[in-house]
């Protein structure tokens, strides 16, 4: 609530607000290594919005599943874990992710957690819990959410939807560079193979597969800088606001 003297603003109610004044919901979907995180963070910063990395949330579940030793077939135990999970994003520059107060930003970025996250993200019980949480986090607008199903499932009525993609080789190179920077030595060929395998998992799973929403704007990031892409997105957002 915002207090101004005796007048107290009502809770944020957007229904019927013109787009010019609205704090938007911006969805960015696409495969891994397409640049969603870098672009999403930069766009959120430019707009003064909250950035929500939904992939990090699936990774957090994977980390907790690994630590707890719960078997993936044990739905009841999984439900228990999901219902007691407290995830929150730090709203400073680093976009840290906390689980029950613990900073897990680094712990979720390992090849093992990448694989497990891809596996658990195919499970209904996990997706339902994450989608619920993501809707809650984004419902008031002023957010950039990135993931695989934001424009198709989480916020099908998002104000703006982008689908970011790049050549698989380029995406593999970006992932490989990230691993090397983290001190993880892995062959490029293996990283590329994993990127392609994860794409297959994400695109072919039965629940909320990765696909471009019909009304999403396709952007190829292969030979483009982050700044160029963010500028393009900002122009599109400005144009859309003007048209309303
Ligand atoms: O974007 P990422 O690599 O951090 O995502 C980790 C895994 O989570 C990836 O295999 C796809 C899955 N994911 C998903 O199914 N839905 C989302 N909205 C975001 C990620």
PDB file of N, CA, C and O and ligand atoms in Angstrom, residues 32 36 53-56 58-59 109 114 117-118 121 127 134 146-150 175 198 202 205, ligand 1:
ATOM      1  N   UNK A  32      17.595 -23.694 -23.814  1.00  0.00           N
ATOM      2  CA  UNK A  32      18.737 -23.285 -22.992  1.00  0.00           C
ATOM      3  C   UNK A  32      19.854 -22.733 -23.879  1.00  0.00           C
ATOM      4  O   UNK A  32      20.049 -23.195 -25.002  1.00  0.00           O
ATOM      5  N   UNK A  36      18.309 -16.159 -22.723  1.00  0.00           N
ATOM      6  CA  UNK A  36      17.128 -15.645 -21.994  1.00  0.00           C
ATOM      7  C   UNK A  36      17.514 -14.956 -20.683  1.00  0.00           C
ATOM      8  O   UNK A  36      16.978 -13.907 -20.375  1.00  0.00           O
ATOM      9  N   UNK A  53      13.614 -15.935 -12.843  1.00  0.00           N
ATOM     10  CA  UNK A  53      14.215 -17.018 -13.621  1.00  0.00           C
ATOM     11  C   UNK A  53      13.523 -18.319 -13.196  1.00  0.00           C
ATOM     12  O   UNK A  53      13.868 -18.900 -12.166  1.00  0.00           O
ATOM     13  N   UNK A  54      12.542 -18.750 -13.993  1.00  0.00           N
ATOM     14  CA  UNK A  54      11.760 -19.918 -13.554  1.00  0.00           C
ATOM     15  C   UNK A  54      12.559 -21.219 -13.666  1.00  0.00           C
ATOM     16  O   UNK A  54      12.289 -22.170 -12.947  1.00  0.00           O
ATOM     17  N   UNK A  55      13.563 -21.243 -14.552  1.00  0.00           N
ATOM     18  CA  UNK A  55      14.435 -22.416 -14.648  1.00  0.00           C
ATOM     19  C   UNK A  55      15.166 -22.632 -13.333  1.00  0.00           C
ATOM     20  O   UNK A  55      15.363 -23.773 -12.894  1.00  0.00           O
ATOM     21  N   UNK A  56      15.557 -21.522 -12.694  1.00  0.00           N
ATOM     22  CA  UNK A  56      16.261 -21.620 -11.404  1.00  0.00           C
ATOM     23  C   UNK A  56      15.355 -22.272 -10.363  1.00  0.00           C
ATOM     24  O   UNK A  56      15.836 -22.981  -9.466  1.00  0.00           O
ATOM     25  N   UNK A  58      13.059 -24.639 -10.969  1.00  0.00           N
ATOM     26  CA  UNK A  58      13.092 -26.092 -11.206  1.00  0.00           C
ATOM     27  C   UNK A  58      14.424 -26.668 -10.727  1.00  0.00           C
ATOM     28  O   UNK A  58      14.484 -27.772 -10.197  1.00  0.00           O
ATOM     29  N   UNK A  59      15.484 -25.892 -10.916  1.00  0.00           N
ATOM     30  CA  UNK A  59      16.796 -26.334 -10.438  1.00  0.00           C
ATOM     31  C   UNK A  59      16.811 -26.449  -8.914  1.00  0.00           C
ATOM     32  O   UNK A  59      17.412 -27.356  -8.352  1.00  0.00           O
ATOM     33  N   UNK A 109      23.802 -24.525 -10.175  1.00  0.00           N
ATOM     34  CA  UNK A 109      24.420 -24.413 -11.508  1.00  0.00           C
ATOM     35  C   UNK A 109      25.498 -25.458 -11.709  1.00  0.00           C
ATOM     36  O   UNK A 109      26.681 -25.144 -11.822  1.00  0.00           O
ATOM     37  N   UNK A 114      21.526 -29.662 -13.656  1.00  0.00           N
ATOM     38  CA  UNK A 114      20.900 -29.382 -14.964  1.00  0.00           C
ATOM     39  C   UNK A 114      20.124 -30.609 -15.439  1.00  0.00           C
ATOM     40  O   UNK A 114      18.987 -30.509 -15.891  1.00  0.00           O
ATOM     41  N   UNK A 117      17.137 -31.347 -13.097  1.00  0.00           N
ATOM     42  CA  UNK A 117      16.079 -30.343 -13.268  1.00  0.00           C
ATOM     43  C   UNK A 117      15.253 -30.667 -14.520  1.00  0.00           C
ATOM     44  O   UNK A 117      14.022 -30.556 -14.521  1.00  0.00           O
ATOM     45  N   UNK A 118      15.946 -31.088 -15.575  1.00  0.00           N
ATOM     46  CA  UNK A 118      15.248 -31.430 -16.812  1.00  0.00           C
ATOM     47  C   UNK A 118      14.309 -32.626 -16.561  1.00  0.00           C
ATOM     48  O   UNK A 118      13.186 -32.667 -17.065  1.00  0.00           O
ATOM     49  N   UNK A 121      11.345 -31.608 -14.125  1.00  0.00           N
ATOM     50  CA  UNK A 121      10.422 -30.623 -14.733  1.00  0.00           C
ATOM     51  C   UNK A 121       9.398 -31.315 -15.634  1.00  0.00           C
ATOM     52  O   UNK A 121       8.495 -30.674 -16.139  1.00  0.00           O
ATOM     53  N   UNK A 127       5.454 -29.435 -11.739  1.00  0.00           N
ATOM     54  CA  UNK A 127       5.025 -28.316 -12.599  1.00  0.00           C
ATOM     55  C   UNK A 127       3.881 -27.548 -11.944  1.00  0.00           C
ATOM     56  O   UNK A 127       3.861 -26.322 -11.948  1.00  0.00           O
ATOM     57  N   UNK A 134       4.852 -19.276  -9.519  1.00  0.00           N
ATOM     58  CA  UNK A 134       5.227 -18.262 -10.518  1.00  0.00           C
ATOM     59  C   UNK A 134       4.086 -17.286 -10.765  1.00  0.00           C
ATOM     60  O   UNK A 134       4.291 -16.083 -10.914  1.00  0.00           O
ATOM     61  N   UNK A 146      11.302 -15.527 -17.262  1.00  0.00           N
ATOM     62  CA  UNK A 146      11.844 -16.333 -18.363  1.00  0.00           C
ATOM     63  C   UNK A 146      11.782 -17.814 -18.052  1.00  0.00           C
ATOM     64  O   UNK A 146      11.893 -18.221 -16.899  1.00  0.00           O
ATOM     65  N   UNK A 147      11.527 -18.602 -19.101  1.00  0.00           N
ATOM     66  CA  UNK A 147      11.428 -20.045 -18.899  1.00  0.00           C
ATOM     67  C   UNK A 147      11.115 -20.767 -20.186  1.00  0.00           C
ATOM     68  O   UNK A 147      11.658 -20.443 -21.258  1.00  0.00           O
ATOM     69  N   UNK A 148      10.240 -21.769 -20.087  1.00  0.00           N
ATOM     70  CA  UNK A 148       9.885 -22.565 -21.265  1.00  0.00           C
ATOM     71  C   UNK A 148       8.393 -22.481 -21.589  1.00  0.00           C
ATOM     72  O   UNK A 148       7.977 -22.707 -22.714  1.00  0.00           O
ATOM     73  N   UNK A 149       7.595 -22.195 -20.531  1.00  0.00           N
ATOM     74  CA  UNK A 149       6.137 -22.258 -20.691  1.00  0.00           C
ATOM     75  C   UNK A 149       5.450 -20.991 -20.186  1.00  0.00           C
ATOM     76  O   UNK A 149       4.295 -21.019 -19.829  1.00  0.00           O
ATOM     77  N   UNK A 150       6.192 -19.895 -20.126  1.00  0.00           N
ATOM     78  CA  UNK A 150       5.614 -18.681 -19.525  1.00  0.00           C
ATOM     79  C   UNK A 150       4.467 -18.150 -20.413  1.00  0.00           C
ATOM     80  O   UNK A 150       3.370 -17.901 -19.933  1.00  0.00           O
ATOM     81  N   UNK A 175      27.005 -22.242 -23.330  1.00  0.00           N
ATOM     82  CA  UNK A 175      26.955 -23.100 -22.132  1.00  0.00           C
ATOM     83  C   UNK A 175      28.352 -23.570 -21.736  1.00  0.00           C
ATOM     84  O   UNK A 175      28.721 -23.574 -20.579  1.00  0.00           O
ATOM     85  N   UNK A 198      18.758 -31.907 -23.862  1.00  0.00           N
ATOM     86  CA  UNK A 198      17.816 -31.188 -22.995  1.00  0.00           C
ATOM     87  C   UNK A 198      16.724 -30.517 -23.829  1.00  0.00           C
ATOM     88  O   UNK A 198      15.563 -30.485 -23.448  1.00  0.00           O
ATOM     89  N   UNK A 202      12.833 -31.070 -23.272  1.00  0.00           N
ATOM     90  CA  UNK A 202      11.951 -29.924 -22.995  1.00  0.00           C
ATOM     91  C   UNK A 202      10.873 -29.758 -24.069  1.00  0.00           C
ATOM     92  O   UNK A 202       9.756 -29.335 -23.788  1.00  0.00           O
ATOM     93  N   UNK A 205       8.321 -33.364 -24.060  1.00  0.00           N
ATOM     94  CA  UNK A 205       7.614 -33.891 -22.887  1.00  0.00           C
ATOM     95  C   UNK A 205       6.115 -33.637 -23.073  1.00  0.00           C
ATOM     96  O   UNK A 205       5.707 -32.706 -23.790  1.00  0.00           O
TER      97      UNK A 205
HETATM   98  O1  LIG B   1      16.555 -22.542 -17.992  1.00  0.00           O
HETATM   99  P1  LIG B   1      17.263 -23.637 -17.182  1.00  0.00           P
HETATM  100  O2  LIG B   1      18.282 -24.390 -17.985  1.00  0.00           O
HETATM  101  O3  LIG B   1      17.839 -23.100 -15.920  1.00  0.00           O
HETATM  102  O4  LIG B   1      16.093 -24.652 -16.784  1.00  0.00           O
HETATM  103  C1  LIG B   1      16.330 -25.828 -16.049  1.00  0.00           C
HETATM  104  C2  LIG B   1      15.346 -26.907 -16.473  1.00  0.00           C
HETATM  105  O5  LIG B   1      14.029 -26.541 -16.065  1.00  0.00           O
HETATM  106  C3  LIG B   1      15.283 -27.138 -17.986  1.00  0.00           C
HETATM  107  O6  LIG B   1      15.537 -28.494 -18.282  1.00  0.00           O
HETATM  108  C4  LIG B   1      13.884 -26.828 -18.392  1.00  0.00           C
HETATM  109  C5  LIG B   1      13.101 -26.715 -17.118  1.00  0.00           C
HETATM  110  N1  LIG B   1      12.185 -25.577 -17.149  1.00  0.00           N
HETATM  111  C6  LIG B   1      10.867 -25.834 -17.417  1.00  0.00           C
HETATM  112  O7  LIG B   1      10.496 -26.974 -17.672  1.00  0.00           O
HETATM  113  N2  LIG B   1       9.970 -24.818 -17.396  1.00  0.00           N
HETATM  114  C7  LIG B   1      10.362 -23.572 -17.151  1.00  0.00           C
HETATM  115  N3  LIG B   1       9.456 -22.577 -17.131  1.00  0.00           N
HETATM  116  C8  LIG B   1      11.721 -23.293 -16.896  1.00  0.00           C
HETATM  117  C9  LIG B   1      12.617 -24.334 -16.923  1.00  0.00           C
END
